[in-house]
Short mmCIF file of C-alpha atoms in Angstrom, two decimals:
data_model
loop_
_atom_site.label_atom_id
_atom_site.label_comp_id
_atom_site.label_asym_id
_atom_site.label_seq_id
_atom_site.Cartn_x
_atom_site.Cartn_y
_atom_site.Cartn_z
CA LEU Z 1 21.61 -2.69 -0.34
CA LEU Z 2 24.10 -5.73 1.81
CA SER Z 3 20.77 -6.74 3.45
CA LEU Z 4 18.93 -7.26 -0.49
CA TYR Z 5 22.33 -9.23 -1.58
CA TYR Z 6 22.46 -11.32 0.95
CA LEU Z 7 18.08 -12.27 0.97
CA PHE Z 8 18.85 -12.86 -3.01
CA LYS Z 9 21.70 -15.41 -1.95
CA ASP Z 10 20.82 -17.04 0.97
CA GLY Z 11 16.95 -16.57 0.65
CA ASP Z 12 15.62 -19.71 -0.21
CA GLN Z 13 17.40 -21.26 2.87
CA LEU Z 14 16.14 -18.31 5.26
CA TRP Z 15 12.35 -19.32 3.97
CA VAL Z 16 12.96 -22.74 5.14
CA LYS Z 17 14.02 -22.10 8.04
CA LEU Z 18 11.32 -18.81 8.89
CA LYS Z 19 8.72 -21.09 8.18
CA GLU Z 20 10.73 -24.36 10.69
CA MET Z 21 9.92 -21.52 13.15
CA ILE Z 22 6.50 -21.00 12.68
CA PRO Z 23 5.17 -23.09 15.51
CA LEU Z 24 2.46 -24.70 14.17
CA PRO Z 25 0.84 -27.29 11.57
CA SER Z 26 1.63 -27.65 8.33
CA LYS Z 27 -1.87 -26.55 7.34
CA GLU Z 28 -2.16 -23.79 9.56
CA ARG Z 29 1.32 -22.71 8.90
CA ASP Z 30 0.83 -23.14 5.01
CA LEU Z 31 -2.38 -20.89 5.31
CA ILE Z 32 -0.57 -18.45 6.76
CA ILE Z 33 2.60 -18.00 4.58
CA ARG Z 34 -0.21 -17.76 1.73
CA ARG Z 35 -2.08 -15.44 3.11
CA PHE Z 36 0.83 -13.07 3.99
CA LYS Z 37 2.34 -13.60 -0.03
CA GLU Z 38 -1.05 -12.62 -1.13
CA MET Z 39 -1.19 -9.11 0.90
CA VAL Z 40 2.40 -8.19 -0.26
CA TYR Z 41 1.62 -9.08 -4.08
CA ALA Z 42 -1.16 -6.90 -3.09
CA ALA Z 43 0.08 -4.31 -1.09
CA ILE Z 44 2.70 -3.85 -4.16
CA PHE Z 45 -0.30 -4.21 -7.06
CA GLY Z 46 -1.90 -0.93 -4.93
CA GLY Z 47 1.18 0.93 -5.13
CA LEU Z 48 1.53 0.44 -8.70
CA CYS Z 49 -2.04 1.21 -9.34
CA ILE Z 50 -1.67 4.31 -7.21
CA ALA Z 51 1.48 5.58 -8.71
CA LEU Z 52 0.13 5.07 -12.09
CA ILE Z 53 -2.96 6.75 -11.44
CA GLN Z 54 -1.36 9.94 -9.71
CA GLY Z 55 0.96 10.34 -12.23
CA ILE Z 56 -1.36 10.52 -15.42
CA LEU Z 57 -3.61 12.86 -13.02
CA GLY Z 58 -0.66 15.22 -12.25
CA GLY Z 59 0.38 15.08 -15.60
CA LEU Z 60 -3.30 16.13 -17.29
CA SER Z 61 -3.21 18.83 -14.10
CA PHE Z 62 0.37 20.01 -15.17
CA TRP Z 63 -0.90 19.80 -19.41
CA VAL Z 64 -4.25 21.42 -18.25
CA LEU Z 65 -3.14 24.56 -16.62
CA GLY Z 66 -0.07 25.06 -19.19
CA LEU Z 67 2.45 23.91 -17.31
CA PRO Z 68 6.18 22.59 -18.93
CA SER Z 69 6.98 19.05 -19.62
CA PRO Z 70 3.89 17.36 -18.24
CA ILE Z 71 4.49 13.92 -19.10
CA PHE Z 72 8.18 14.13 -17.09
CA TRP Z 73 6.53 15.51 -14.34
CA GLY Z 74 4.07 12.75 -14.17
CA THR Z 75 6.14 10.11 -13.94
CA ALA Z 76 8.06 11.85 -11.69
CA MET Z 77 5.36 12.41 -9.43
CA ALA Z 78 4.23 8.37 -10.59
CA PHE Z 79 7.54 7.83 -8.95
CA LEU Z 80 7.07 9.95 -5.37
CA SER Z 81 4.15 8.58 -4.14
CA PHE Z 82 5.78 5.49 -3.51
CA ILE Z 83 6.15 8.47 -0.28
CA PRO Z 84 3.89 7.66 2.24
CA ILE Z 85 3.84 11.51 2.93
CA GLY Z 86 3.81 14.36 0.75
CA GLY Z 87 5.74 12.08 -1.84
CA THR Z 88 3.46 13.57 -4.77
CA ALA Z 89 3.28 17.09 -3.05
CA LEU Z 90 7.26 17.85 -3.76
CA ILE Z 91 6.33 18.40 -7.47
CA TRP Z 92 2.94 19.68 -7.73
CA GLY Z 93 3.64 21.56 -4.21
CA PRO Z 94 6.63 24.31 -5.80
CA ALA Z 95 4.72 24.54 -9.41
CA ALA Z 96 1.85 25.68 -7.49
CA LEU Z 97 4.15 28.40 -5.86
CA PHE Z 98 5.92 28.79 -8.52
CA LEU Z 99 2.55 29.99 -10.16
CA LEU Z 100 1.55 32.19 -7.64
CA PHE Z 101 4.43 33.91 -7.30
CA GLN Z 102 4.48 34.07 -10.52
CA GLY Z 103 1.15 35.75 -10.76
CA THR Z 104 -0.95 33.26 -11.99
CA PHE Z 105 -3.41 32.85 -8.94
CA LEU Z 106 -6.05 31.39 -10.78
CA LYS Z 107 -3.87 28.47 -12.08
CA GLY Z 108 -1.90 28.07 -8.79
CA LEU Z 109 -4.56 27.91 -6.66
CA ILE Z 110 -6.41 25.62 -9.13
CA LEU Z 111 -3.25 23.17 -9.01
CA LEU Z 112 -2.91 23.53 -4.80
CA GLY Z 113 -6.62 22.32 -5.04
CA LEU Z 114 -6.15 19.78 -7.46
CA GLY Z 115 -3.26 18.64 -5.50
CA ILE Z 116 -4.70 18.48 -2.44
CA PHE Z 117 -7.84 17.46 -3.00
CA ILE Z 118 -7.48 14.95 -5.94
CA ILE Z 119 -3.81 13.99 -6.55
CA GLY Z 120 -3.08 13.67 -2.81
CA MET Z 121 -6.58 11.94 -2.12
CA VAL Z 122 -6.31 9.23 -3.87
CA ASP Z 123 -4.06 7.36 -2.25
CA ASN Z 124 -6.23 7.30 0.92
CA PHE Z 125 -9.21 6.02 -1.35
CA LEU Z 126 -8.38 4.10 -3.84
CA ARG Z 127 -5.12 1.39 -2.08
CA PRO Z 128 -7.45 0.43 0.48
CA TYR Z 129 -9.68 -1.32 -2.62
CA PHE Z 130 -6.91 -2.07 -4.59
CA ILE Z 131 -5.52 -4.58 -2.26
CA SER Z 132 -8.77 -4.92 -0.70
CA ALA Z 133 -9.94 -6.95 -4.34
CA LYS Z 134 -6.75 -8.96 -4.16
CA THR Z 135 -7.20 -10.06 -0.19
CA ASN Z 136 -10.61 -10.01 0.36
CA ILE Z 137 -9.84 -8.00 3.42
CA HIS Z 138 -12.83 -4.82 3.93
CA PRO Z 139 -11.46 -1.66 2.15
CA LEU Z 140 -11.73 0.27 5.30
CA LEU Z 141 -10.23 -2.06 7.31
CA LEU Z 142 -7.40 -1.94 5.22
CA PHE Z 143 -7.46 2.02 5.30
CA PHE Z 144 -6.94 1.92 9.05
CA ALA Z 145 -4.73 -0.67 9.00
CA ILE Z 146 -2.65 1.52 6.22
CA LEU Z 147 -2.78 4.71 8.42
CA GLY Z 148 -1.74 2.97 11.32
CA GLY Z 149 1.12 0.82 9.81
CA ILE Z 150 2.39 4.58 8.51
CA HIS Z 151 1.92 5.85 11.79
CA ALA Z 152 3.83 3.00 13.72
CA PHE Z 153 6.23 1.79 11.80
CA GLY Z 154 6.51 4.88 8.85
CA MET Z 155 6.81 4.20 5.15
CA ILE Z 156 7.09 0.91 5.66
CA GLY Z 157 3.93 1.26 7.39
CA LEU Z 158 1.85 0.57 4.17
CA VAL Z 159 2.69 -2.89 3.81
CA VAL Z 160 3.71 -3.72 8.17
CA GLY Z 161 -0.05 -2.49 8.44
CA PRO Z 162 -2.00 -4.91 6.48
CA LEU Z 163 0.20 -7.48 7.00
CA ILE Z 164 -0.32 -7.21 10.67
CA VAL Z 165 -4.10 -7.03 9.90
CA THR Z 166 -3.67 -10.18 7.68
CA LEU Z 167 -2.19 -12.09 10.47
CA PHE Z 168 -4.91 -11.42 12.90
CA LEU Z 169 -7.55 -12.34 11.05
CA THR Z 170 -5.72 -15.42 9.62
CA LEU Z 171 -5.22 -16.86 12.88
CA VAL Z 172 -9.13 -15.47 14.32
CA GLU Z 173 -9.71 -18.13 11.21
CA ILE Z 174 -7.77 -20.72 12.66
CA TYR Z 175 -8.99 -20.62 15.78
CA ILE Z 176 -12.58 -20.85 14.62
CA GLN Z 177 -11.74 -23.91 12.83
CA GLY Z 178 -10.29 -25.37 15.12
CA THR Z 179 -13.38 -24.87 17.19
CA LYS Z 180 -15.17 -26.26 14.43
CA SER Z 181 -13.61 -29.56 14.31
CA ARG Z 182 -13.81 -30.08 17.79
CA LYS Z 183 -17.67 -29.05 18.15
CA ASN Z 184 -17.69 -31.85 15.19
CA LEU Z 185 -15.80 -34.58 17.12
CA GLU Z 186 -17.84 -33.78 20.00
CA GLU Z 187 -20.56 -34.30 18.45
CA LYS Z 188 -19.26 -37.56 16.92
CA ILE Z 189 -18.48 -38.97 20.36
#
C-alpha cells in the first residue's frame, strides 16, 4: 500500500528515470515499452475475462445443483479467481464436501467434477487465448510463460512470465531488424 502511494505520487518521475536507464536508442526503447504496456493490459484483460467466466460457471453450477445464493457464490468465485492456485476451489471445494457430507453424493460428485474439470481449467486454457488476442503471441507460448511465471515468481508470475517472454521476443525482433538494416546498408555500399 505504501509503494502504491509513492507510485501514484512520483510515478511520472520514476517512469522518466526508468526510460533513461534502458540502454537502447529511443526507437527500440519505445518499442519495448509499448510491448510491455500491451502485455500488462492484455494480462489484466485476460484476468478480468477469466474472472467473469469462472464466476458465471460457478454461479450456474450452484444454481443447477440447488445450492443457496448462487449469485453471491459466483461473484465470490469471480473475485477469488485472481488467486492462481486454488482460487475458486476455496468456494466450490467446501460446497462439494458439504453436499457429500449431507448425503447428496451425486450432487457433491457433480460439483467436484465441474469444479476440477470445468471451472478450474478455464483459467489454464482460455487465459492464453485472451492474452494472445491482444498481443499476437502464440497461445501455447503464453501458456508456458504463465506456468513458468507462476512456478518461478508465485502469483505475480501471471504477469511477470508473459512480460519476460515479451521482452525476449521484442529483443529478438530488434536484433533481426538491426541485422536486416546492416545487410541493406552493406548491399548499398
